[in-house]
Amino acid sequence: MPNRLLLHVAENKKLEAIATRNRLTRPIVDRYVAGRGLVEAWSATKALNRAGIDVSLDLLGESVHQLAQSKAATQEYQGAIENIQGHAPGSTVSVKLSQLGIMIDPQECANNLKTLLNAAATHGATVEVDMEHSSVGRETLAIYKSILPDHPNTRVAIQANMRQTPEDLLSFTDIKPRIRLVKGAFDESSSAALCAADEVTEQYKYLSRWALQHLPDPAFGTHDDTCIDVVKETAAELGLGKRDFEFQMLYGVRRKLQDELVRDGYRVRVYLPYGTQWYPYLMRRMAEKPANLLLFLRSLIGG
């Protein structure tokens, strides 16, 4: 019921209009969204860079319904890629294949992704591919595998809660992928995903060790102290340096922890959303997993 209610709220245009006009929403939006456009995103990025934190830019907007929309999103991403070196060297761009048209035309989506990867190669940037709901998960992984030989530095998000994930990781043979390991925040069926929080955490810990042992430059997307400690301890046990992997976190969430990790010598990258479509972004993050609502509220109180 909470999931369905929040999803309804996310799609309700009247409520969106009220929320976007309500001045009381601005502190929450400003905390979790870096601005309406690239100018504001660059400003937030530079502030994080000064604190020793890298950034992955995320243009807000999810599934598109027309190929023209996917082309527009591709052009927006390309503009960010072409300006990274001038504004924030070392930043990456995170792309959602649903936004590039995977649900309309997977081949056109792959072409859009290749356009961005070619631009990234030209301008010295790196692209990260987000993993979304399982309804597009297999197609996302297939497209990622298809581009990997020509763009081996491209990183893909992998969800620890999905039952298929261990097998998916073992399916990479010739080229080992750069991954961002996350727990997974989508509302999935029990046949497709682990549902108990403790099971997901244990799977995340197991896959963290596996990634540190077998994959190049893994990233760990988590705000969970237990998972962070496991990554630290495992890396030290394996003789890896603090710069041989990175932690990734959401913009506005656990900033104090981000600073602590940087002071301790670890690499930290913040997933930084920007754009006008912040309302669906915030509501869907809560709807995908109601625990996210508690995380957002807790972070408002405790930083």
PDB file of C-alpha atoms in Angstrom:
ATOM      1  CA  MET A   1       0.000   0.000   0.000  1.00  0.00           C
ATOM      2  CA  PRO A   2       2.737   2.611   0.792  1.00  0.00           C
ATOM      3  CA  ASN A   3       4.435   1.775  -2.522  1.00  0.00           C
ATOM      4  CA  ARG A   4       1.231   2.136  -4.539  1.00  0.00           C
ATOM      5  CA  LEU A   5       0.310   5.364  -2.758  1.00  0.00           C
ATOM      6  CA  LEU A   6       3.716   6.939  -3.356  1.00  0.00           C
ATOM      7  CA  LEU A   7       3.719   5.859  -6.993  1.00  0.00           C
ATOM      8  CA  HIS A   8       0.293   7.438  -7.393  1.00  0.00           C
ATOM      9  CA  VAL A   9       1.602  10.619  -5.789  1.00  0.00           C
ATOM     10  CA  ALA A  10       4.635  10.568  -8.110  1.00  0.00           C
ATOM     11  CA  GLU A  11       2.413  10.445 -11.210  1.00  0.00           C
ATOM     12  CA  ASN A  12      -0.222  12.917 -10.049  1.00  0.00           C
ATOM     13  CA  LYS A  13       0.273  16.112 -12.046  1.00  0.00           C
ATOM     14  CA  LYS A  14      -1.948  18.204  -9.770  1.00  0.00           C
ATOM     15  CA  LEU A  15       0.082  17.248  -6.715  1.00  0.00           C
ATOM     16  CA  GLU A  16       3.280  17.860  -8.674  1.00  0.00           C
ATOM     17  CA  ALA A  17       2.129  21.362  -9.549  1.00  0.00           C
ATOM     18  CA  ILE A  18       1.278  22.070  -5.910  1.00  0.00           C
ATOM     19  CA  ALA A  19       4.612  20.693  -4.690  1.00  0.00           C
ATOM     20  CA  THR A  20       6.681  22.621  -7.225  1.00  0.00           C
ATOM     21  CA  ARG A  21       4.977  25.888  -6.248  1.00  0.00           C
ATOM     22  CA  ASN A  22       5.163  25.281  -2.522  1.00  0.00           C
ATOM     23  CA  ARG A  23       8.081  27.189  -1.019  1.00  0.00           C
ATOM     24  CA  LEU A  24       8.225  24.668   1.843  1.00  0.00           C
ATOM     25  CA  THR A  25       9.473  22.008  -0.567  1.00  0.00           C
ATOM     26  CA  ARG A  26      12.539  24.007  -1.593  1.00  0.00           C
ATOM     27  CA  PRO A  27      14.810  23.016   1.326  1.00  0.00           C
ATOM     28  CA  ILE A  28      14.154  19.323   0.631  1.00  0.00           C
ATOM     29  CA  VAL A  29      14.593  19.707  -3.127  1.00  0.00           C
ATOM     30  CA  ASP A  30      17.753  21.774  -2.762  1.00  0.00           C
ATOM     31  CA  ARG A  31      19.248  19.181  -0.479  1.00  0.00           C
ATOM     32  CA  TYR A  32      18.778  16.253  -2.856  1.00  0.00           C
ATOM     33  CA  VAL A  33      18.767  17.923  -6.290  1.00  0.00           C
ATOM     34  CA  ALA A  34      21.684  20.060  -7.470  1.00  0.00           C
ATOM     35  CA  GLY A  35      19.647  22.513  -9.532  1.00  0.00           C
ATOM     36  CA  ARG A  36      17.461  22.892 -12.577  1.00  0.00           C
ATOM     37  CA  GLY A  37      20.255  23.007 -15.150  1.00  0.00           C
ATOM     38  CA  LEU A  38      23.930  22.415 -15.846  1.00  0.00           C
ATOM     39  CA  VAL A  39      25.047  25.803 -14.537  1.00  0.00           C
ATOM     40  CA  GLU A  40      23.761  24.931 -11.072  1.00  0.00           C
ATOM     41  CA  ALA A  41      25.035  21.360 -11.384  1.00  0.00           C
ATOM     42  CA  TRP A  42      28.547  22.617 -12.185  1.00  0.00           C
ATOM     43  CA  SER A  43      28.420  24.886  -9.136  1.00  0.00           C
ATOM     44  CA  ALA A  44      27.455  21.980  -6.852  1.00  0.00           C
ATOM     45  CA  THR A  45      30.085  19.790  -8.489  1.00  0.00           C
ATOM     46  CA  LYS A  46      32.855  22.321  -7.902  1.00  0.00           C
ATOM     47  CA  ALA A  47      31.874  22.653  -4.242  1.00  0.00           C
ATOM     48  CA  LEU A  48      32.120  18.885  -3.811  1.00  0.00           C
ATOM     49  CA  ASN A  49      35.397  18.783  -5.723  1.00  0.00           C
ATOM     50  CA  ARG A  50      36.868  21.336  -3.324  1.00  0.00           C
ATOM     51  CA  ALA A  51      36.041  18.893  -0.533  1.00  0.00           C
ATOM     52  CA  GLY A  52      37.857  16.096  -2.382  1.00  0.00           C
ATOM     53  CA  ILE A  53      34.677  14.416  -3.614  1.00  0.00           C
ATOM     54  CA  ASP A  54      34.130  13.406  -7.236  1.00  0.00           C
ATOM     55  CA  VAL A  55      30.757  13.526  -8.990  1.00  0.00           C
ATOM     56  CA  SER A  56      28.617  11.481 -11.362  1.00  0.00           C
ATOM     57  CA  LEU A  57      26.121  13.764 -13.101  1.00  0.00           C
ATOM     58  CA  ASP A  58      22.554  12.475 -13.443  1.00  0.00           C
ATOM     59  CA  LEU A  59      20.102  14.311 -15.686  1.00  0.00           C
ATOM     60  CA  LEU A  60      16.685  13.833 -14.110  1.00  0.00           C
ATOM     61  CA  GLY A  61      14.025  12.160 -16.195  1.00  0.00           C
ATOM     62  CA  GLU A  62      13.148   8.494 -16.521  1.00  0.00           C
ATOM     63  CA  SER A  63      11.191   6.499 -19.109  1.00  0.00           C
ATOM     64  CA  VAL A  64      10.451   8.364 -22.322  1.00  0.00           C
ATOM     65  CA  HIS A  65       7.494   7.644 -24.604  1.00  0.00           C
ATOM     66  CA  GLN A  66       8.769   9.021 -27.907  1.00  0.00           C
ATOM     67  CA  LEU A  67      12.096   8.664 -29.709  1.00  0.00           C
ATOM     68  CA  ALA A  68      12.271  12.446 -29.990  1.00  0.00           C
ATOM     69  CA  GLN A  69      12.440  12.579 -26.191  1.00  0.00           C
ATOM     70  CA  SER A  70      15.269  10.059 -26.126  1.00  0.00           C
ATOM     71  CA  LYS A  71      17.170  12.141 -28.698  1.00  0.00           C
ATOM     72  CA  ALA A  72      16.669  15.255 -26.580  1.00  0.00           C
ATOM     73  CA  ALA A  73      17.981  13.460 -23.494  1.00  0.00           C
ATOM     74  CA  THR A  74      20.978  12.206 -25.480  1.00  0.00           C
ATOM     75  CA  GLN A  75      21.764  15.760 -26.562  1.00  0.00           C
ATOM     76  CA  GLU A  76      21.482  16.993 -22.969  1.00  0.00           C
ATOM     77  CA  TYR A  77      23.883  14.317 -21.767  1.00  0.00           C
ATOM     78  CA  GLN A  78      26.240  15.051 -24.642  1.00  0.00           C
ATOM     79  CA  GLY A  79      26.352  18.712 -23.667  1.00  0.00           C
ATOM     80  CA  ALA A  80      27.425  17.748 -20.162  1.00  0.00           C
ATOM     81  CA  ILE A  81      30.073  15.363 -21.482  1.00  0.00           C
ATOM     82  CA  GLU A  82      31.544  17.958 -23.823  1.00  0.00           C
ATOM     83  CA  ASN A  83      31.964  20.444 -20.956  1.00  0.00           C
ATOM     84  CA  ILE A  84      33.270  18.167 -18.202  1.00  0.00           C
ATOM     85  CA  GLN A  85      36.953  18.904 -18.766  1.00  0.00           C
ATOM     86  CA  GLY A  86      36.327  22.640 -18.630  1.00  0.00           C
ATOM     87  CA  HIS A  87      34.188  22.571 -15.494  1.00  0.00           C
ATOM     88  CA  ALA A  88      34.849  19.428 -13.458  1.00  0.00           C
ATOM     89  CA  PRO A  89      37.610  17.090 -14.684  1.00  0.00           C
ATOM     90  CA  GLY A  90      37.221  13.602 -13.233  1.00  0.00           C
ATOM     91  CA  SER A  91      33.423  13.726 -13.186  1.00  0.00           C
ATOM     92  CA  THR A  92      31.426  10.981 -14.861  1.00  0.00           C
ATOM     93  CA  VAL A  93      27.954  10.974 -16.397  1.00  0.00           C
ATOM     94  CA  SER A  94      25.355   8.422 -15.274  1.00  0.00           C
ATOM     95  CA  VAL A  95      22.797   7.526 -17.919  1.00  0.00           C
ATOM     96  CA  LYS A  96      19.483   5.689 -17.647  1.00  0.00           C
ATOM     97  CA  LEU A  97      18.736   3.567 -20.690  1.00  0.00           C
ATOM     98  CA  SER A  98      15.003   4.037 -20.122  1.00  0.00           C
ATOM     99  CA  GLN A  99      15.686   7.717 -20.797  1.00  0.00           C
ATOM    100  CA  LEU A 100      17.603   6.822 -23.975  1.00  0.00           C
ATOM    101  CA  GLY A 101      14.651   4.851 -25.334  1.00  0.00           C
ATOM    102  CA  ILE A 102      15.202   1.225 -24.348  1.00  0.00           C
ATOM    103  CA  MET A 103      11.471   0.637 -23.815  1.00  0.00           C
ATOM    104  CA  ILE A 104      10.636   2.016 -27.278  1.00  0.00           C
ATOM    105  CA  ASP A 105      13.445   0.758 -29.491  1.00  0.00           C
ATOM    106  CA  PRO A 106      16.432  -1.082 -27.916  1.00  0.00           C
ATOM    107  CA  GLN A 107      18.562  -0.623 -31.043  1.00  0.00           C
ATOM    108  CA  GLU A 108      17.946   3.113 -31.107  1.00  0.00           C
ATOM    109  CA  CYS A 109      18.757   3.184 -27.403  1.00  0.00           C
ATOM    110  CA  ALA A 110      22.054   1.400 -28.095  1.00  0.00           C
ATOM    111  CA  ASN A 111      22.819   3.934 -30.816  1.00  0.00           C
ATOM    112  CA  ASN A 112      22.141   6.808 -28.425  1.00  0.00           C
ATOM    113  CA  LEU A 113      24.440   5.241 -25.843  1.00  0.00           C
ATOM    114  CA  LYS A 114      27.186   4.804 -28.453  1.00  0.00           C
ATOM    115  CA  THR A 115      26.840   8.478 -29.342  1.00  0.00           C
ATOM    116  CA  LEU A 116      27.510   9.378 -25.720  1.00  0.00           C
ATOM    117  CA  LEU A 117      30.384   6.923 -25.382  1.00  0.00           C
ATOM    118  CA  ASN A 118      32.051   8.297 -28.503  1.00  0.00           C
ATOM    119  CA  ALA A 119      31.665  11.827 -27.167  1.00  0.00           C
ATOM    120  CA  ALA A 120      33.114  10.709 -23.826  1.00  0.00           C
ATOM    121  CA  ALA A 121      36.123   9.164 -25.578  1.00  0.00           C
ATOM    122  CA  THR A 122      36.696  12.400 -27.503  1.00  0.00           C
ATOM    123  CA  HIS A 123      36.394  14.643 -24.454  1.00  0.00           C
ATOM    124  CA  GLY A 124      38.174  12.506 -21.862  1.00  0.00           C
ATOM    125  CA  ALA A 125      35.082  11.604 -19.836  1.00  0.00           C
ATOM    126  CA  THR A 126      33.564   8.370 -18.533  1.00  0.00           C
ATOM    127  CA  VAL A 127      29.983   7.125 -18.739  1.00  0.00           C
ATOM    128  CA  GLU A 128      28.241   5.026 -16.091  1.00  0.00           C
ATOM    129  CA  VAL A 129      25.144   3.007 -17.031  1.00  0.00           C
ATOM    130  CA  ASP A 130      22.426   2.874 -14.376  1.00  0.00           C
ATOM    131  CA  MET A 131      20.584  -0.369 -13.720  1.00  0.00           C
ATOM    132  CA  GLU A 132      16.822   0.028 -13.458  1.00  0.00           C
ATOM    133  CA  HIS A 133      13.821  -2.214 -12.838  1.00  0.00           C
ATOM    134  CA  SER A 134      14.090  -5.855 -13.951  1.00  0.00           C
ATOM    135  CA  SER A 135      11.585  -5.121 -16.734  1.00  0.00           C
ATOM    136  CA  VAL A 136      14.505  -3.537 -18.614  1.00  0.00           C
ATOM    137  CA  GLY A 137      17.345  -5.208 -16.731  1.00  0.00           C
ATOM    138  CA  ARG A 138      18.144  -7.960 -19.239  1.00  0.00           C
ATOM    139  CA  GLU A 139      18.115  -5.541 -22.184  1.00  0.00           C
ATOM    140  CA  THR A 140      20.288  -3.085 -20.245  1.00  0.00           C
ATOM    141  CA  LEU A 141      22.884  -5.766 -19.521  1.00  0.00           C
ATOM    142  CA  ALA A 142      22.811  -6.950 -23.142  1.00  0.00           C
ATOM    143  CA  ILE A 143      23.439  -3.443 -24.467  1.00  0.00           C
ATOM    144  CA  TYR A 144      26.198  -2.911 -21.914  1.00  0.00           C
ATOM    145  CA  LYS A 145      27.920  -6.125 -23.011  1.00  0.00           C
ATOM    146  CA  SER A 146      27.652  -5.080 -26.645  1.00  0.00           C
ATOM    147  CA  ILE A 147      29.536  -1.811 -26.084  1.00  0.00           C
ATOM    148  CA  LEU A 148      32.101  -3.150 -23.626  1.00  0.00           C
ATOM    149  CA  PRO A 149      34.749  -4.287 -26.162  1.00  0.00           C
ATOM    150  CA  ASP A 150      35.019  -0.772 -27.626  1.00  0.00           C
ATOM    151  CA  HIS A 151      34.477   1.102 -24.350  1.00  0.00           C
ATOM    152  CA  PRO A 152      35.948  -1.021 -21.525  1.00  0.00           C
ATOM    153  CA  ASN A 153      36.095   1.889 -19.064  1.00  0.00           C
ATOM    154  CA  THR A 154      32.305   2.206 -19.015  1.00  0.00           C
ATOM    155  CA  ARG A 155      30.876   1.298 -15.626  1.00  0.00           C
ATOM    156  CA  VAL A 156      27.535  -0.426 -15.037  1.00  0.00           C
ATOM    157  CA  ALA A 157      25.420  -0.551 -11.881  1.00  0.00           C
ATOM    158  CA  ILE A 158      24.769  -4.047 -10.524  1.00  0.00           C
ATOM    159  CA  GLN A 159      22.026  -4.748  -7.961  1.00  0.00           C
ATOM    160  CA  ALA A 160      22.918  -7.084  -5.111  1.00  0.00           C
ATOM    161  CA  ASN A 161      19.302  -7.946  -4.334  1.00  0.00           C
ATOM    162  CA  MET A 162      18.620  -9.552  -7.725  1.00  0.00           C
ATOM    163  CA  ARG A 163      18.821 -13.341  -7.616  1.00  0.00           C
ATOM    164  CA  GLN A 164      20.397 -13.390 -11.089  1.00  0.00           C
ATOM    165  CA  THR A 165      23.297 -11.092 -10.156  1.00  0.00           C
ATOM    166  CA  PRO A 166      25.962 -13.694  -9.203  1.00  0.00           C
ATOM    167  CA  GLU A 167      25.352 -15.509 -12.476  1.00  0.00           C
ATOM    168  CA  ASP A 168      25.386 -12.227 -14.396  1.00  0.00           C
ATOM    169  CA  LEU A 169      28.791 -11.337 -12.979  1.00  0.00           C
ATOM    170  CA  LEU A 170      30.212 -14.729 -13.881  1.00  0.00           C
ATOM    171  CA  SER A 171      28.943 -14.324 -17.448  1.00  0.00           C
ATOM    172  CA  PHE A 172      31.658 -11.755 -18.198  1.00  0.00           C
ATOM    173  CA  THR A 173      34.645 -13.691 -19.545  1.00  0.00           C
ATOM    174  CA  ASP A 174      36.943 -11.849 -21.965  1.00  0.00           C
ATOM    175  CA  ILE A 175      36.542  -8.360 -20.489  1.00  0.00           C
ATOM    176  CA  LYS A 176      35.930  -7.845 -16.784  1.00  0.00           C
ATOM    177  CA  PRO A 177      33.427  -5.034 -16.163  1.00  0.00           C
ATOM    178  CA  ARG A 178      33.819  -1.968 -14.016  1.00  0.00           C
ATOM    179  CA  ILE A 179      30.762  -2.033 -11.766  1.00  0.00           C
ATOM    180  CA  ARG A 180      28.939   0.064  -9.218  1.00  0.00           C
ATOM    181  CA  LEU A 181      27.504  -2.377  -6.697  1.00  0.00           C
ATOM    182  CA  VAL A 182      24.238  -1.203  -5.136  1.00  0.00           C
ATOM    183  CA  LYS A 183      21.680  -3.009  -3.014  1.00  0.00           C
ATOM    184  CA  GLY A 184      18.810  -2.271  -5.389  1.00  0.00           C
ATOM    185  CA  ALA A 185      15.929   0.109  -4.755  1.00  0.00           C
ATOM    186  CA  PHE A 186      13.137  -1.165  -7.002  1.00  0.00           C
ATOM    187  CA  ASP A 187       9.966  -2.942  -5.997  1.00  0.00           C
ATOM    188  CA  GLU A 188      10.635  -6.442  -7.386  1.00  0.00           C
ATOM    189  CA  SER A 189       8.866  -9.775  -7.042  1.00  0.00           C
ATOM    190  CA  SER A 190      10.236 -12.343  -4.601  1.00  0.00           C
ATOM    191  CA  SER A 191      10.970 -14.656  -7.517  1.00  0.00           C
ATOM    192  CA  ALA A 192      13.316 -12.074  -9.043  1.00  0.00           C
ATOM    193  CA  ALA A 193      14.859 -10.519  -5.955  1.00  0.00           C
ATOM    194  CA  LEU A 194      15.771 -11.082  -2.341  1.00  0.00           C
ATOM    195  CA  CYS A 195      13.222  -9.230  -0.229  1.00  0.00           C
ATOM    196  CA  ALA A 196      14.492  -9.478   3.356  1.00  0.00           C
ATOM    197  CA  ALA A 197      16.831  -6.632   4.276  1.00  0.00           C
ATOM    198  CA  ASP A 198      19.292  -8.894   6.088  1.00  0.00           C
ATOM    199  CA  GLU A 199      19.495 -11.232   3.082  1.00  0.00           C
ATOM    200  CA  VAL A 200      20.230  -8.319   0.775  1.00  0.00           C
ATOM    201  CA  THR A 201      22.931  -7.030   3.115  1.00  0.00           C
ATOM    202  CA  GLU A 202      24.596 -10.450   3.271  1.00  0.00           C
ATOM    203  CA  GLN A 203      24.491 -10.724  -0.515  1.00  0.00           C
ATOM    204  CA  TYR A 204      25.986  -7.242  -0.799  1.00  0.00           C
ATOM    205  CA  LYS A 205      28.828  -8.208   1.533  1.00  0.00           C
ATOM    206  CA  TYR A 206      29.521 -11.405  -0.413  1.00  0.00           C
ATOM    207  CA  LEU A 207      29.498  -9.608  -3.773  1.00  0.00           C
ATOM    208  CA  SER A 208      31.705  -6.830  -2.386  1.00  0.00           C
ATOM    209  CA  ARG A 209      34.418  -9.354  -1.603  1.00  0.00           C
ATOM    210  CA  TRP A 210      33.986 -11.015  -4.984  1.00  0.00           C
ATOM    211  CA  ALA A 211      34.237  -7.672  -6.800  1.00  0.00           C
ATOM    212  CA  LEU A 212      37.373  -6.663  -4.905  1.00  0.00           C
ATOM    213  CA  GLN A 213      38.951 -10.001  -5.754  1.00  0.00           C
ATOM    214  CA  HIS A 214      37.996 -10.229  -9.421  1.00  0.00           C
ATOM    215  CA  LEU A 215      37.004  -6.876 -10.964  1.00  0.00           C
ATOM    216  CA  PRO A 216      38.899  -3.701 -11.910  1.00  0.00           C
ATOM    217  CA  ASP A 217      38.262  -0.504  -9.943  1.00  0.00           C
ATOM    218  CA  PRO A 218      34.935  -1.486  -8.358  1.00  0.00           C
ATOM    219  CA  ALA A 219      32.633   1.159  -6.896  1.00  0.00           C
ATOM    220  CA  PHE A 220      30.366   0.530  -3.926  1.00  0.00           C
ATOM    221  CA  GLY A 221      27.137   2.502  -3.861  1.00  0.00           C
ATOM    222  CA  THR A 222      25.966   2.330  -0.267  1.00  0.00           C
ATOM    223  CA  HIS A 223      25.177   4.435   2.791  1.00  0.00           C
ATOM    224  CA  ASP A 224      25.151   1.356   5.052  1.00  0.00           C
ATOM    225  CA  ASP A 225      27.883   1.474   7.719  1.00  0.00           C
ATOM    226  CA  THR A 226      28.034  -2.316   7.885  1.00  0.00           C
ATOM    227  CA  CYS A 227      28.624  -2.653   4.141  1.00  0.00           C
ATOM    228  CA  ILE A 228      31.165   0.167   4.128  1.00  0.00           C
ATOM    229  CA  ASP A 229      33.125  -1.473   6.948  1.00  0.00           C
ATOM    230  CA  VAL A 230      33.107  -4.811   5.131  1.00  0.00           C
ATOM    231  CA  VAL A 231      34.505  -3.187   1.989  1.00  0.00           C
ATOM    232  CA  LYS A 232      37.254  -1.477   3.987  1.00  0.00           C
ATOM    233  CA  GLU A 233      38.197  -4.625   5.896  1.00  0.00           C
ATOM    234  CA  THR A 234      38.123  -6.876   2.836  1.00  0.00           C
ATOM    235  CA  ALA A 235      40.236  -4.482   0.768  1.00  0.00           C
ATOM    236  CA  ALA A 236      42.839  -4.307   3.524  1.00  0.00           C
ATOM    237  CA  GLU A 237      42.821  -8.091   3.880  1.00  0.00           C
ATOM    238  CA  LEU A 238      43.395  -8.469   0.125  1.00  0.00           C
ATOM    239  CA  GLY A 239      46.249  -5.974   0.175  1.00  0.00           C
ATOM    240  CA  LEU A 240      44.403  -3.344  -1.871  1.00  0.00           C
ATOM    241  CA  GLY A 241      45.053   0.357  -1.416  1.00  0.00           C
ATOM    242  CA  LYS A 242      42.388   2.857  -0.393  1.00  0.00           C
ATOM    243  CA  ARG A 243      42.434   4.320  -3.913  1.00  0.00           C
ATOM    244  CA  ASP A 244      41.911   0.976  -5.684  1.00  0.00           C
ATOM    245  CA  PHE A 245      38.121   1.300  -5.381  1.00  0.00           C
ATOM    246  CA  GLU A 246      35.595   3.990  -4.547  1.00  0.00           C
ATOM    247  CA  PHE A 247      32.490   4.601  -2.495  1.00  0.00           C
ATOM    248  CA  GLN A 248      29.494   6.213  -4.165  1.00  0.00           C
ATOM    249  CA  MET A 249      26.644   7.983  -2.394  1.00  0.00           C
ATOM    250  CA  LEU A 250      23.638  10.119  -3.252  1.00  0.00           C
ATOM    251  CA  TYR A 251      23.814  13.889  -3.271  1.00  0.00           C
ATOM    252  CA  GLY A 252      22.547  15.214   0.060  1.00  0.00           C
ATOM    253  CA  VAL A 253      22.724  11.897   1.911  1.00  0.00           C
ATOM    254  CA  ARG A 254      25.246  11.318   4.732  1.00  0.00           C
ATOM    255  CA  ARG A 255      27.528  14.199   3.803  1.00  0.00           C
ATOM    256  CA  LYS A 256      29.437  13.921   7.084  1.00  0.00           C
ATOM    257  CA  LEU A 257      30.282  10.322   6.283  1.00  0.00           C
ATOM    258  CA  GLN A 258      31.458  11.357   2.825  1.00  0.00           C
ATOM    259  CA  ASP A 259      33.851  13.851   4.395  1.00  0.00           C
ATOM    260  CA  GLU A 260      35.100  11.264   6.889  1.00  0.00           C
ATOM    261  CA  LEU A 261      35.873   8.780   4.132  1.00  0.00           C
ATOM    262  CA  VAL A 262      37.778  11.418   2.173  1.00  0.00           C
ATOM    263  CA  ARG A 263      39.805  12.368   5.267  1.00  0.00           C
ATOM    264  CA  ASP A 264      40.632   8.695   5.752  1.00  0.00           C
ATOM    265  CA  GLY A 265      42.052   8.552   2.226  1.00  0.00           C
ATOM    266  CA  TYR A 266      39.228   6.790   0.362  1.00  0.00           C
ATOM    267  CA  ARG A 267      37.826   7.838  -3.000  1.00  0.00           C
ATOM    268  CA  VAL A 268      34.242   9.117  -2.819  1.00  0.00           C
ATOM    269  CA  ARG A 269      31.926   9.937  -5.725  1.00  0.00           C
ATOM    270  CA  VAL A 270      28.508  11.540  -5.314  1.00  0.00           C
ATOM    271  CA  TYR A 271      25.614  10.722  -7.632  1.00  0.00           C
ATOM    272  CA  LEU A 272      24.384  14.233  -8.422  1.00  0.00           C
ATOM    273  CA  PRO A 273      20.906  14.662  -9.949  1.00  0.00           C
ATOM    274  CA  TYR A 274      19.904  17.882 -11.659  1.00  0.00           C
ATOM    275  CA  GLY A 275      17.066  19.042 -13.864  1.00  0.00           C
ATOM    276  CA  THR A 276      13.458  20.129 -13.684  1.00  0.00           C
ATOM    277  CA  GLN A 277      11.940  16.676 -13.145  1.00  0.00           C
ATOM    278  CA  TRP A 278      12.873  16.499  -9.468  1.00  0.00           C
ATOM    279  CA  TYR A 279       9.363  15.698  -8.222  1.00  0.00           C
ATOM    280  CA  PRO A 280       9.096  12.238  -9.839  1.00  0.00           C
ATOM    281  CA  TYR A 281      12.717  11.550  -8.869  1.00  0.00           C
ATOM    282  CA  LEU A 282      12.136  12.143  -5.162  1.00  0.00           C
ATOM    283  CA  MET A 283       8.753  10.429  -5.026  1.00  0.00           C
ATOM    284  CA  ARG A 284       9.883   7.363  -6.985  1.00  0.00           C
ATOM    285  CA  ARG A 285      12.976   6.917  -4.853  1.00  0.00           C
ATOM    286  CA  MET A 286      10.652   6.687  -1.878  1.00  0.00           C
ATOM    287  CA  ALA A 287       8.117   4.473  -3.642  1.00  0.00           C
ATOM    288  CA  GLU A 288      10.714   2.006  -4.905  1.00  0.00           C
ATOM    289  CA  LYS A 289      11.581   1.163  -1.333  1.00  0.00           C
ATOM    290  CA  PRO A 290       9.714   2.765   1.584  1.00  0.00           C
ATOM    291  CA  ALA A 291      12.880   2.527   3.688  1.00  0.00           C
ATOM    292  CA  ASN A 292      14.221   5.287   1.452  1.00  0.00           C
ATOM    293  CA  LEU A 293      11.642   7.607   3.000  1.00  0.00           C
ATOM    294  CA  LEU A 294      13.143   6.977   6.432  1.00  0.00           C
ATOM    295  CA  LEU A 295      16.637   7.497   5.022  1.00  0.00           C
ATOM    296  CA  PHE A 296      15.699  10.860   3.505  1.00  0.00           C
ATOM    297  CA  LEU A 297      13.951  12.018   6.684  1.00  0.00           C
ATOM    298  CA  ARG A 298      16.799  10.815   8.904  1.00  0.00           C
ATOM    299  CA  SER A 299      19.364  12.598   6.768  1.00  0.00           C
ATOM    300  CA  LEU A 300      17.389  15.844   7.079  1.00  0.00           C
ATOM    301  CA  ILE A 301      17.627  15.564  10.839  1.00  0.00           C
ATOM    302  CA  GLY A 302      21.081  14.112  11.331  1.00  0.00           C
ATOM    303  CA  GLY A 303      23.055  15.108   8.229  1.00  0.00           C
TER     304      GLY A 303
END
